[in-house]
Amino acid sequence: MRLVKNLGFALAACFLAGASPLGAQPFRIIVTSTEVPLVPNSVLHLAEREGYFAREGVEVELIAVEQTPMAVTALRTGAGEMANIGLETLLGLHAGGDHSLKAVGSTDKSIPYIIAARKGLSLADLSQGARFGVGRPNSLDHTMSLLVLRDHGVQTSAVTWVPLGQPQVRAQALVQGRVDASTLSIGMFLSIPDRDDLQILIDGADFYEAAPILTKVNAVPASVLASRGAEVEAVLTALTRAARDFAADPALWPAAMARARPDIAPQDLKVLAGHYADAWTVNGGLQAEEAEYARTWLYQTDRFQGEPLVDLRLWADFTPADAMLHKLGLAERGDPVSR
C-alpha cells in the first residue's frame, strides 16, 4: 500500500502499472487509512493482504491518502477506480450537481465509535468550552459528534472544536493533553498504549443509539461502472467473501490483523473481534433503508440546510452488488438486504 501525497504523480504512475487479469491496469482503491485500521473497514486491506482479490481474478492496488477530500480528488482526476469516502461528502457532491460518483457498497457501515476524554472530564465541562478534537470542520466525525453531544445535553456552540486530522493524531493529542475529548473508534482507543489518564465518556452503545448512521461508502465513477463493471463486481465479491469468513469464524480476523498489525496486543484484537461480531458487511453493506435513513439525517444538519433532497438512485447503484449477491446468495447473519 502506498501513501500518496502527490496525486499528479499517482495519476502519471498509473500508466506504468502492470496488467490486471480482468482489466488493462490494476484496479486502484483509494483508502483514507495509512495503516490497516482497527475497525471492520480493515476488510479492504485484509482482502488484499490475505489474497481474496487475487482469488476473484482482480489485481487490486490500495493507495492511501490522508482524508476523504483527497480520496475524492483522486477519483475525479483518474488516480483511482474506487474510494472509501464519507457519505456526507458524496451527498454534498450530488447536492452541488456533480453526479459522477456512485456508491456501490460499504465495508464499515457501523463503526463502533466512542467519545474518549481525559479522566475527570464531564459532559458539563464540554458545555464550558472544553477542547474537542475533530478531523476537520464538518468532517464525518465532527457532524456525528455534534449529534451525539446534543443528544446528551451538551451545548455544542460552547465547545472549542480543534481540527487535527486523522484519528491517530487525535488520539495522540488526547494523550498529550492538547485536547480534552475526541470521537474515536473503540479500536483506536484500545490501541493507545497508556490509557491510564483517559476515560470513555460516551460508550459505543450510547453513541450508536444517538447516531445509527451509515458513515462511509465505497464509491466509483460512473465511467468506471461502464468500462470496468466486471472488476467492480469482483472487488465486491472479494470483500463480501472476506466479511463472511470473519463473521463465521471469530478467530480469523484477529489472526489476519496480527499479521498486518503486530504492534497491537493479540488480546486487544480478540476483544475487538467480539465487538465486531455483527458488524461485518456480509451482504455488501450498502442497503437502501439504512442509506435513506442516513441521508435523511444528514439533510437535517447545517451542511445541507435548504438543499433539495437527492434521490437515492442518483447517488447509489445497486447493480454490481445485486450481481454479486445473485452469485453468492444471501447471508442471514446481519446486514439485512433492502432495495
Short mmCIF file of C-alpha atoms in Angstrom, two decimals, residues 132-279:
data_model
loop_
_atom_site.label_atom_id
_atom_site.label_comp_id
_atom_site.label_asym_id
_atom_site.label_seq_id
_atom_site.Cartn_x
_atom_site.Cartn_y
_atom_site.Cartn_z
CA PHE A 132 -12.78 18.60 21.39
CA GLY A 133 -10.52 17.17 18.68
CA VAL A 134 -12.04 16.54 15.23
CA GLY A 135 -10.69 15.60 11.82
CA ARG A 136 -11.70 18.90 10.24
CA PRO A 137 -14.72 21.24 10.36
CA ASN A 138 -17.84 19.42 9.05
CA SER A 139 -15.98 16.12 8.76
CA LEU A 140 -17.93 12.97 9.46
CA ASP A 141 -16.59 12.58 12.97
CA HIS A 142 -17.42 16.26 13.64
CA THR A 143 -21.04 16.05 12.48
CA MET A 144 -21.66 12.77 14.30
CA SER A 145 -20.08 14.16 17.47
CA LEU A 146 -22.41 17.15 17.25
CA LEU A 147 -25.42 14.83 17.05
CA VAL A 148 -24.32 12.64 19.95
CA LEU A 149 -23.30 15.50 22.23
CA ARG A 150 -26.56 17.37 21.60
CA ASP A 151 -28.44 14.16 22.41
CA HIS A 152 -26.58 14.13 25.74
CA GLY A 153 -27.44 17.73 26.57
CA VAL A 154 -24.15 19.40 25.63
CA GLN A 155 -24.26 22.99 24.37
CA THR A 156 -22.18 22.33 21.29
CA SER A 157 -21.87 26.01 20.40
CA ALA A 158 -19.77 26.42 23.55
CA VAL A 159 -17.38 23.55 22.71
CA THR A 160 -13.91 24.53 21.47
CA TRP A 161 -13.53 22.46 18.27
CA VAL A 162 -9.91 21.68 17.36
CA PRO A 163 -9.22 20.34 13.83
CA LEU A 164 -6.43 17.76 14.00
CA GLY A 165 -6.79 15.33 11.11
CA GLN A 166 -6.54 11.54 11.26
CA PRO A 167 -7.83 9.53 14.26
CA GLN A 168 -4.33 8.53 15.37
CA VAL A 169 -3.38 12.22 15.53
CA ARG A 170 -6.49 12.97 17.60
CA ALA A 171 -5.66 10.08 19.94
CA GLN A 172 -2.12 11.36 20.36
CA ALA A 173 -3.39 14.87 21.07
CA LEU A 174 -5.72 13.45 23.71
CA VAL A 175 -2.87 11.56 25.41
CA GLN A 176 -0.69 14.68 25.32
CA GLY A 177 -3.43 16.86 26.81
CA ARG A 178 -3.75 19.13 23.78
CA VAL A 179 -7.47 18.34 23.63
CA ASP A 180 -9.88 17.20 26.34
CA ALA A 181 -12.03 14.79 24.30
CA SER A 182 -12.43 13.30 20.83
CA THR A 183 -14.53 10.77 18.95
CA LEU A 184 -12.55 7.61 18.20
CA SER A 185 -13.31 4.06 17.21
CA ILE A 186 -13.12 1.55 20.04
CA GLY A 187 -10.21 0.01 18.15
CA MET A 188 -8.25 3.24 18.09
CA PHE A 189 -8.92 3.76 21.80
CA LEU A 190 -7.69 0.26 22.70
CA SER A 191 -4.55 0.80 20.61
CA ILE A 192 -3.43 3.69 22.85
CA PRO A 193 -0.57 2.19 24.90
CA ASP A 194 -1.08 4.27 28.05
CA ARG A 195 -4.76 4.89 28.74
CA ASP A 196 -4.47 5.37 32.50
CA ASP A 197 -5.32 9.07 32.29
CA LEU A 198 -8.20 8.57 29.83
CA GLN A 199 -11.82 7.50 30.16
CA ILE A 200 -14.69 6.54 27.87
CA LEU A 201 -17.10 9.43 28.27
CA ILE A 202 -19.78 8.00 25.94
CA ASP A 203 -19.59 4.30 25.12
CA GLY A 204 -20.27 2.61 21.80
CA ALA A 205 -23.84 1.57 22.58
CA ASP A 206 -24.88 5.09 23.62
CA PHE A 207 -23.06 6.62 20.66
CA TYR A 208 -24.79 4.35 18.15
CA GLU A 209 -28.19 4.85 19.78
CA ALA A 210 -27.81 8.60 19.23
CA ALA A 211 -26.29 8.25 15.74
CA PRO A 212 -27.17 4.97 13.92
CA ILE A 213 -25.74 6.39 10.73
CA LEU A 214 -24.25 4.80 7.62
CA THR A 215 -20.95 6.63 7.70
CA LYS A 216 -18.82 5.62 4.73
CA VAL A 217 -19.34 4.04 1.34
CA ASN A 218 -17.22 2.60 -1.42
CA ALA A 219 -17.80 4.86 -4.42
CA VAL A 220 -16.80 4.58 -8.06
CA PRO A 221 -17.12 6.97 -11.00
CA ALA A 222 -19.98 6.17 -13.38
CA SER A 223 -17.36 5.84 -16.11
CA VAL A 224 -15.68 3.01 -14.17
CA LEU A 225 -19.01 1.22 -13.79
CA ALA A 226 -19.44 1.43 -17.55
CA SER A 227 -15.90 0.39 -18.53
CA ARG A 228 -14.77 -1.88 -15.67
CA GLY A 229 -18.01 -3.20 -14.24
CA ALA A 230 -16.74 -6.79 -14.07
CA GLU A 231 -13.88 -5.69 -11.83
CA VAL A 232 -16.23 -3.69 -9.58
CA GLU A 233 -18.30 -6.84 -9.12
CA ALA A 234 -15.17 -8.91 -8.47
CA VAL A 235 -13.98 -6.44 -5.84
CA LEU A 236 -17.35 -6.50 -4.08
CA THR A 237 -17.34 -10.30 -4.23
CA ALA A 238 -13.89 -10.49 -2.62
CA LEU A 239 -14.83 -8.04 0.11
CA THR A 240 -18.06 -9.90 0.84
CA ARG A 241 -16.33 -13.29 0.97
CA ALA A 242 -13.79 -11.87 3.44
CA ALA A 243 -16.53 -10.31 5.57
CA ARG A 244 -18.44 -13.60 5.64
CA ASP A 245 -15.34 -15.52 6.66
CA PHE A 246 -14.63 -13.09 9.51
CA ALA A 247 -18.26 -13.29 10.64
CA ALA A 248 -18.30 -17.10 10.55
CA ASP A 249 -15.05 -17.65 12.46
CA PRO A 250 -14.24 -15.12 15.24
CA ALA A 251 -10.60 -16.25 15.23
CA LEU A 252 -9.91 -15.32 11.60
CA TRP A 253 -9.96 -11.52 11.89
CA PRO A 254 -7.62 -11.36 14.92
CA ALA A 255 -5.23 -13.74 13.17
CA ALA A 256 -5.20 -11.68 9.96
CA MET A 257 -4.85 -8.45 11.93
CA ALA A 258 -1.95 -9.88 13.96
CA ARG A 259 -0.10 -10.38 10.69
CA ALA A 260 -0.98 -6.89 9.49
CA ARG A 261 -0.59 -5.07 12.82
CA PRO A 262 1.95 -6.85 15.04
CA ASP A 263 2.08 -3.67 17.13
CA ILE A 264 -1.37 -4.47 18.61
CA ALA A 265 -1.66 -6.89 21.51
CA PRO A 266 -3.36 -10.15 20.46
CA GLN A 267 -5.73 -9.90 23.42
CA ASP A 268 -6.91 -6.46 22.25
CA LEU A 269 -7.60 -7.90 18.79
CA LYS A 270 -9.71 -10.66 20.33
CA VAL A 271 -11.66 -8.09 22.34
CA LEU A 272 -12.30 -6.07 19.20
CA ALA A 273 -13.41 -9.18 17.30
CA GLY A 274 -16.13 -9.61 19.92
CA HIS A 275 -17.30 -6.03 19.40
CA TYR A 276 -17.45 -6.60 15.63
CA ALA A 277 -19.31 -9.93 15.63
CA ASP A 278 -22.40 -8.49 13.95
CA ALA A 279 -20.75 -5.58 12.15
#
